[in-house]
Structures are given as structure tokens and as C-alpha cells.
mmCIF file of C-alpha atoms in Angstrom:
data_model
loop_
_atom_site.group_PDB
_atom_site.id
_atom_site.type_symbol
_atom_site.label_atom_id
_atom_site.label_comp_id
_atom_site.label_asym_id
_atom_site.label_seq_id
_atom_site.Cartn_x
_atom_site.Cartn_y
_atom_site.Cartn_z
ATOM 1 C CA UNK A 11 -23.931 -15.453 24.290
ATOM 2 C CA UNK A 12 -26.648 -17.594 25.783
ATOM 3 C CA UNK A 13 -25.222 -20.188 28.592
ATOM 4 C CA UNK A 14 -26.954 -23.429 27.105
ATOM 5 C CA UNK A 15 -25.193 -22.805 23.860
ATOM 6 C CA UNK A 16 -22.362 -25.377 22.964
ATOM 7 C CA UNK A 17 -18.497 -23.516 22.222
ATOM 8 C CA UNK A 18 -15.712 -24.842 21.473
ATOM 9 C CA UNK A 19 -12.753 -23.853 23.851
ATOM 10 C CA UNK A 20 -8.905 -22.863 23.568
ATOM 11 C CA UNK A 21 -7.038 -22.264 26.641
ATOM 12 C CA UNK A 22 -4.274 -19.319 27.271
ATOM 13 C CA UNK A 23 -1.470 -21.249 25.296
ATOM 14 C CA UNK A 24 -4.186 -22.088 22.302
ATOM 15 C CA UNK A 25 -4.156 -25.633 23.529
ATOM 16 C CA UNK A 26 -7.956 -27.318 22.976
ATOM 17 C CA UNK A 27 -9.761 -27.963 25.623
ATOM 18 C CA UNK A 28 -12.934 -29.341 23.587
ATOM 19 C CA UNK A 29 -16.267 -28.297 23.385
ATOM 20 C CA UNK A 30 -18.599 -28.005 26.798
ATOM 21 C CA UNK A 31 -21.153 -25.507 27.702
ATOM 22 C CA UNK A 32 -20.756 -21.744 27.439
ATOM 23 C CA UNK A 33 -21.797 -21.466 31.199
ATOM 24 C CA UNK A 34 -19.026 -23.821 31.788
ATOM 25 C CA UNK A 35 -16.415 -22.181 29.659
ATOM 26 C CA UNK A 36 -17.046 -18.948 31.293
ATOM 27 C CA UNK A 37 -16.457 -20.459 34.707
ATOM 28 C CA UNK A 38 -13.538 -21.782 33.767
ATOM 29 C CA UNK A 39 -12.209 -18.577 32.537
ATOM 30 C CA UNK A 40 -13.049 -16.788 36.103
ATOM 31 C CA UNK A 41 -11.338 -18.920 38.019
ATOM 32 C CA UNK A 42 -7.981 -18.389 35.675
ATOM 33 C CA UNK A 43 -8.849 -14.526 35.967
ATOM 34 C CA UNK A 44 -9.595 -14.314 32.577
ATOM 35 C CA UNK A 45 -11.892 -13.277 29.777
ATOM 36 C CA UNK A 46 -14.162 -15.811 27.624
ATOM 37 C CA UNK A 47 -13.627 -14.128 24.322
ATOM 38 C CA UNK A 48 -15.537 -15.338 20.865
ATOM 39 C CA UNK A 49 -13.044 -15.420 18.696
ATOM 40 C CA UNK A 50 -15.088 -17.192 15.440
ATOM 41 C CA UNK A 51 -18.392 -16.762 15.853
ATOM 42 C CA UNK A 52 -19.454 -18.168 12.560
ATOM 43 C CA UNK A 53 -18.263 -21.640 13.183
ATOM 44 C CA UNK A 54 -20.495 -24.554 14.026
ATOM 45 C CA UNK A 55 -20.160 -24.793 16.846
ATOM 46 C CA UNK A 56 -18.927 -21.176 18.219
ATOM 47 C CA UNK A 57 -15.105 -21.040 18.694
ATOM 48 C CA UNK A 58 -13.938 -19.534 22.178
ATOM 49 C CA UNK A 59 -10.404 -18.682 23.394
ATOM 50 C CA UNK A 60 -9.532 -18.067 27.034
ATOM 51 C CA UNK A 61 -7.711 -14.749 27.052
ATOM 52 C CA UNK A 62 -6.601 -11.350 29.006
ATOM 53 C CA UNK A 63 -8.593 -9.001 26.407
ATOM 54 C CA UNK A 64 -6.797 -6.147 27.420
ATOM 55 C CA UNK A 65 -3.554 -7.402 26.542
ATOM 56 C CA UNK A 66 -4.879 -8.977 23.434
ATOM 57 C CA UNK A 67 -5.968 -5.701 22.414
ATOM 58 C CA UNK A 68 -3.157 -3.761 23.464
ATOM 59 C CA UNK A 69 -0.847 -6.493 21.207
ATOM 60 C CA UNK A 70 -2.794 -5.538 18.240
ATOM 61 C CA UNK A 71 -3.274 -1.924 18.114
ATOM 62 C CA UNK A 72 0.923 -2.214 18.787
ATOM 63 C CA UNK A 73 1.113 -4.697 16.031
ATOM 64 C CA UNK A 74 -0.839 -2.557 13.746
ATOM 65 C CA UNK A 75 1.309 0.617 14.882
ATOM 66 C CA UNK A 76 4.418 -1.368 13.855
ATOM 67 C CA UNK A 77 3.457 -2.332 10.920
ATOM 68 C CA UNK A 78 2.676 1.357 9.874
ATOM 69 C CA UNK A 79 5.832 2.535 10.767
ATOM 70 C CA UNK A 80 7.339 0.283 8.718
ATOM 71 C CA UNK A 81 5.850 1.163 5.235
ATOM 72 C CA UNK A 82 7.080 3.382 3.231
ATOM 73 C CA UNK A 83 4.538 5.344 1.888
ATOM 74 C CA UNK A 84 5.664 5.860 -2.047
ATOM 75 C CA UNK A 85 5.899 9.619 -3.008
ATOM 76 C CA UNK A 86 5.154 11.304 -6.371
ATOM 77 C CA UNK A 87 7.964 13.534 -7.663
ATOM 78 C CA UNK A 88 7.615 15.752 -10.400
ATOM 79 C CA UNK A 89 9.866 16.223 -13.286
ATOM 80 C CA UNK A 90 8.593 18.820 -16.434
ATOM 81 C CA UNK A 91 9.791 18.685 -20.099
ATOM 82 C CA UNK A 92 8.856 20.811 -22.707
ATOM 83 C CA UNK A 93 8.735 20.049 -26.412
ATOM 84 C CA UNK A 94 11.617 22.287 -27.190
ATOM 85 C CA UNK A 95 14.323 20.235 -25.069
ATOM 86 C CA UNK A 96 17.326 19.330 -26.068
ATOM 87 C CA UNK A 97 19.126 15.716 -25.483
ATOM 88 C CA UNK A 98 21.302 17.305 -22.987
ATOM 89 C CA UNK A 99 18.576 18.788 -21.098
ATOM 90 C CA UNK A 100 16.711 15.491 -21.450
ATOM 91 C CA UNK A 101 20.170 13.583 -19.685
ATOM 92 C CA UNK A 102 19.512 16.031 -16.931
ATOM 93 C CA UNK A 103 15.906 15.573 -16.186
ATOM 94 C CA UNK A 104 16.718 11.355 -16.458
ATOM 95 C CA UNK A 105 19.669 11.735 -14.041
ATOM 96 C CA UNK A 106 17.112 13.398 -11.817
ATOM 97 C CA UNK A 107 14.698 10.591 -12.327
ATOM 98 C CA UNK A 108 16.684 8.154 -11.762
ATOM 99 C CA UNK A 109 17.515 9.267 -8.126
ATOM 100 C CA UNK A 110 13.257 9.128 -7.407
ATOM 101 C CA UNK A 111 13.409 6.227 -9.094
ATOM 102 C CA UNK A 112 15.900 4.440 -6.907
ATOM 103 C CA UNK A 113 14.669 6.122 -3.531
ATOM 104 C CA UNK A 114 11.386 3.937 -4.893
ATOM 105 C CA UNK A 115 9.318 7.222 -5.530
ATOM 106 C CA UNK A 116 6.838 7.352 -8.573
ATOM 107 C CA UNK A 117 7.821 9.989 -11.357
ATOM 108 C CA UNK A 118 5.054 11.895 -12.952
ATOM 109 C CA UNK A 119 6.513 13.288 -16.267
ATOM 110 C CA UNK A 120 4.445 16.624 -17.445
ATOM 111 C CA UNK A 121 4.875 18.708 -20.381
ATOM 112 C CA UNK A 122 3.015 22.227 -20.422
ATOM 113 C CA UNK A 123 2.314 22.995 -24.092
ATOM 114 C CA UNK A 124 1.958 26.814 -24.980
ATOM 115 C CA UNK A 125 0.491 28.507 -28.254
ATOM 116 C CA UNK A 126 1.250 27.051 -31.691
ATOM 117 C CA UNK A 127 2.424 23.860 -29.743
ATOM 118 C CA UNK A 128 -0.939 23.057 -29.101
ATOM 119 C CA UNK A 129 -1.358 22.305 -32.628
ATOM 120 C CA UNK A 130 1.163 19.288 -32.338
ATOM 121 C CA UNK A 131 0.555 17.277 -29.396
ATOM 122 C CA UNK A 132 2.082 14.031 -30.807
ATOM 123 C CA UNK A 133 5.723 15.956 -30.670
ATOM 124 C CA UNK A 134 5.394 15.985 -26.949
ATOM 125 C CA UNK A 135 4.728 12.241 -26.998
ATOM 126 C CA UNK A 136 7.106 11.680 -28.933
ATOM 127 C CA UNK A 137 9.320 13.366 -26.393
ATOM 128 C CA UNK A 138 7.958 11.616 -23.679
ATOM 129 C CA UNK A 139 8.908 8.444 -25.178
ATOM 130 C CA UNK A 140 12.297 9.298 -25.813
ATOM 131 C CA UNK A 141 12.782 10.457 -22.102
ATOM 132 C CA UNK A 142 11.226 6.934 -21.220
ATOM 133 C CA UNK A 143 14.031 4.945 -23.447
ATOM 134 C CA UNK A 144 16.744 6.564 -21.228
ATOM 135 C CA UNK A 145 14.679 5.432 -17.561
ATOM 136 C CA UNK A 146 13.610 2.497 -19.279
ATOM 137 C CA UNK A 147 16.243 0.020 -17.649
ATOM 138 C CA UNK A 148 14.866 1.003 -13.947
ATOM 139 C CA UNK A 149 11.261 2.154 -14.821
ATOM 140 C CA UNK A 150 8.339 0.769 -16.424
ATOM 141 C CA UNK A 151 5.294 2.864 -17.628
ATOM 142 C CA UNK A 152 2.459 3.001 -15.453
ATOM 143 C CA UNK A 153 -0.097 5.390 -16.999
ATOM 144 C CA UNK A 154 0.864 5.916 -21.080
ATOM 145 C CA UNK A 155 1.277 9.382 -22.492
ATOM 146 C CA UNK A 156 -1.660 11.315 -22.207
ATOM 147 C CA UNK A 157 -2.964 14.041 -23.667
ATOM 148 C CA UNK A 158 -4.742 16.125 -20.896
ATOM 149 C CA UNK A 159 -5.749 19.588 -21.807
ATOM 150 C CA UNK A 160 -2.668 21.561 -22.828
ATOM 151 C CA UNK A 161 -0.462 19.050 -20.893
ATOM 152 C CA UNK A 162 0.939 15.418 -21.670
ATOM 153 C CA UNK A 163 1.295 13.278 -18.552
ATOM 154 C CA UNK A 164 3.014 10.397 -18.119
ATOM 155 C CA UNK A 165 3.363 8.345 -14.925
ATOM 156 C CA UNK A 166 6.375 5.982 -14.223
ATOM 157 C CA UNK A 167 7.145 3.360 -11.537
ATOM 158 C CA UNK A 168 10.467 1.679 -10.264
ATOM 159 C CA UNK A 169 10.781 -1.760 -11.720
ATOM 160 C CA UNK A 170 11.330 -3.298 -8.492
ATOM 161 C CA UNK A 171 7.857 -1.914 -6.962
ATOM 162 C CA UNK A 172 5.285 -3.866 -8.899
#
């Protein structure tokens, strides 16, 4: 930053103290014992902040640590039909759902078709549908049933997460 260059100058608190000479504003911040840090550079002219830099960055890397911790990072459970279940089965495998489903975890529905089923793929859909009309009140569909080699892969999402 070149001294005969005009800034614009926040104090400590973020109170404005105006715009005066950058020679000036770094005098002012060495007599408070602090650091003349450019804080929008972009600005016409130049904003400056008077500052401790070391705390300011110690704030934000602890800010930014926090706010990690805090997510919750959404998990992707699996659950596997095949195109020979039966309704009971399919209550079971929605029961399980449900509980990923309300922990807020994605659910990636697969079905692994073998031999003559190969021949049929639209019976799997079909069965992924059906498993989908029993979720359907918690879940929505994020990625449609697709056909994907010899498995059909559907991908659901808690209502409350979009």
C-alpha cells in the first residue's frame, strides 16, 4: 500500500474515522498497538479497519471450526429389493427406510437383477415405485428409477431436507 494513497478508516469498535492518508492511518494504528488491515480493497477509495490481526484471524478460523462441527454431514444408507419381493418384505425394507429417513440420511434404493430378469426391467420399476408410495409421506424422489446395467437405482431424500 503506497503512503500517498487516500483510505478510508474504521477504528477498533468499527466506528468511522473518515478518510486521511494511508501514512496517517498507519500511524494512527501504531500508536493504538495495532495493525492497519485492508479490509476492501476494491472500493474507491480503499477501505481500512484498525485491528489486532492475530485475533481477527484466530476468531475466524474458530468461527469456521464451529460452524463445521455443527453440520451434519447427510449419509447415504442402502436398502436392496429384488423383483421377487413380497408386500411384507416390502413393509420391512420401508420401516427400515423410514428410520434413515427421519435420522435425515438419503436412501439409495437398488435392485440387483439376475438371469431371465434381465429381460424385464420395467417389473423392477414398477417395484420401485410401489416401495416409493409407502415412503412417500416423508420422502420425495431425488434421482427417478434408473436402469443402470443389471441394477435399478433409485435415490430418495427426507422431505424436510430440500
Amino acid at each position: 500500500m503506497s503512503d500517498n494513497l487516500d483510505v478510508r478508516v474504521k477504528d477498533e469498535t468499527g466506528a468511522m474515522l473518515g478518510i486521511m492518508r494511508a501514512s496517517q492511518a498507519k500511524s494512527l494504528a501504531d500508536e493504538r498497538r495495532l495493525d492497519l488491515v485492508m479490509i476492501t480493497p476494491n472500493a474507491q477509495p480503499p477501505v481500512c479497519q484498525i485491528m489486532d490481526y492475530g485475533k481477527y484471524r484466530f476468531d475466524t478460523a474458530k468461527k469456521a471450526k464451529d460452524a463445521q462441527k455443527n453440520q451434519k454431514k447427510a449419509d447415504i444408507k442402502e436398502i436392496r429389493l429384488s423383483i421377487t419381493i413380497d408386500t411384507g418384505d416390502i413393509n420391512t425394507k420401508s420401516k427400515q427406510a423410514r428410520k434413515f429417513l427421519t435420522d435425515g440420511d438419503k436412501v439409495k434404493v437398488s435392485i440387483r437383477m439376475r438371469g431371465r430378469q434381465m429381460a424385464r426391467p420395467q417389473m423392477g420399476v414398477d417395484i420401485m415405485y410401489s416401495f416409493f408410495e409407502t415412503v412417500k409421506d416423508i420422502a420425495t424422489i431425488e434421482r427417478k428409477p434408473a436402469v443402470d446395467g443389471r441394477s435399478i437405482i433409485m435415490n430418495l431424500v427426507p422431505i424436510n431436507a430440500k
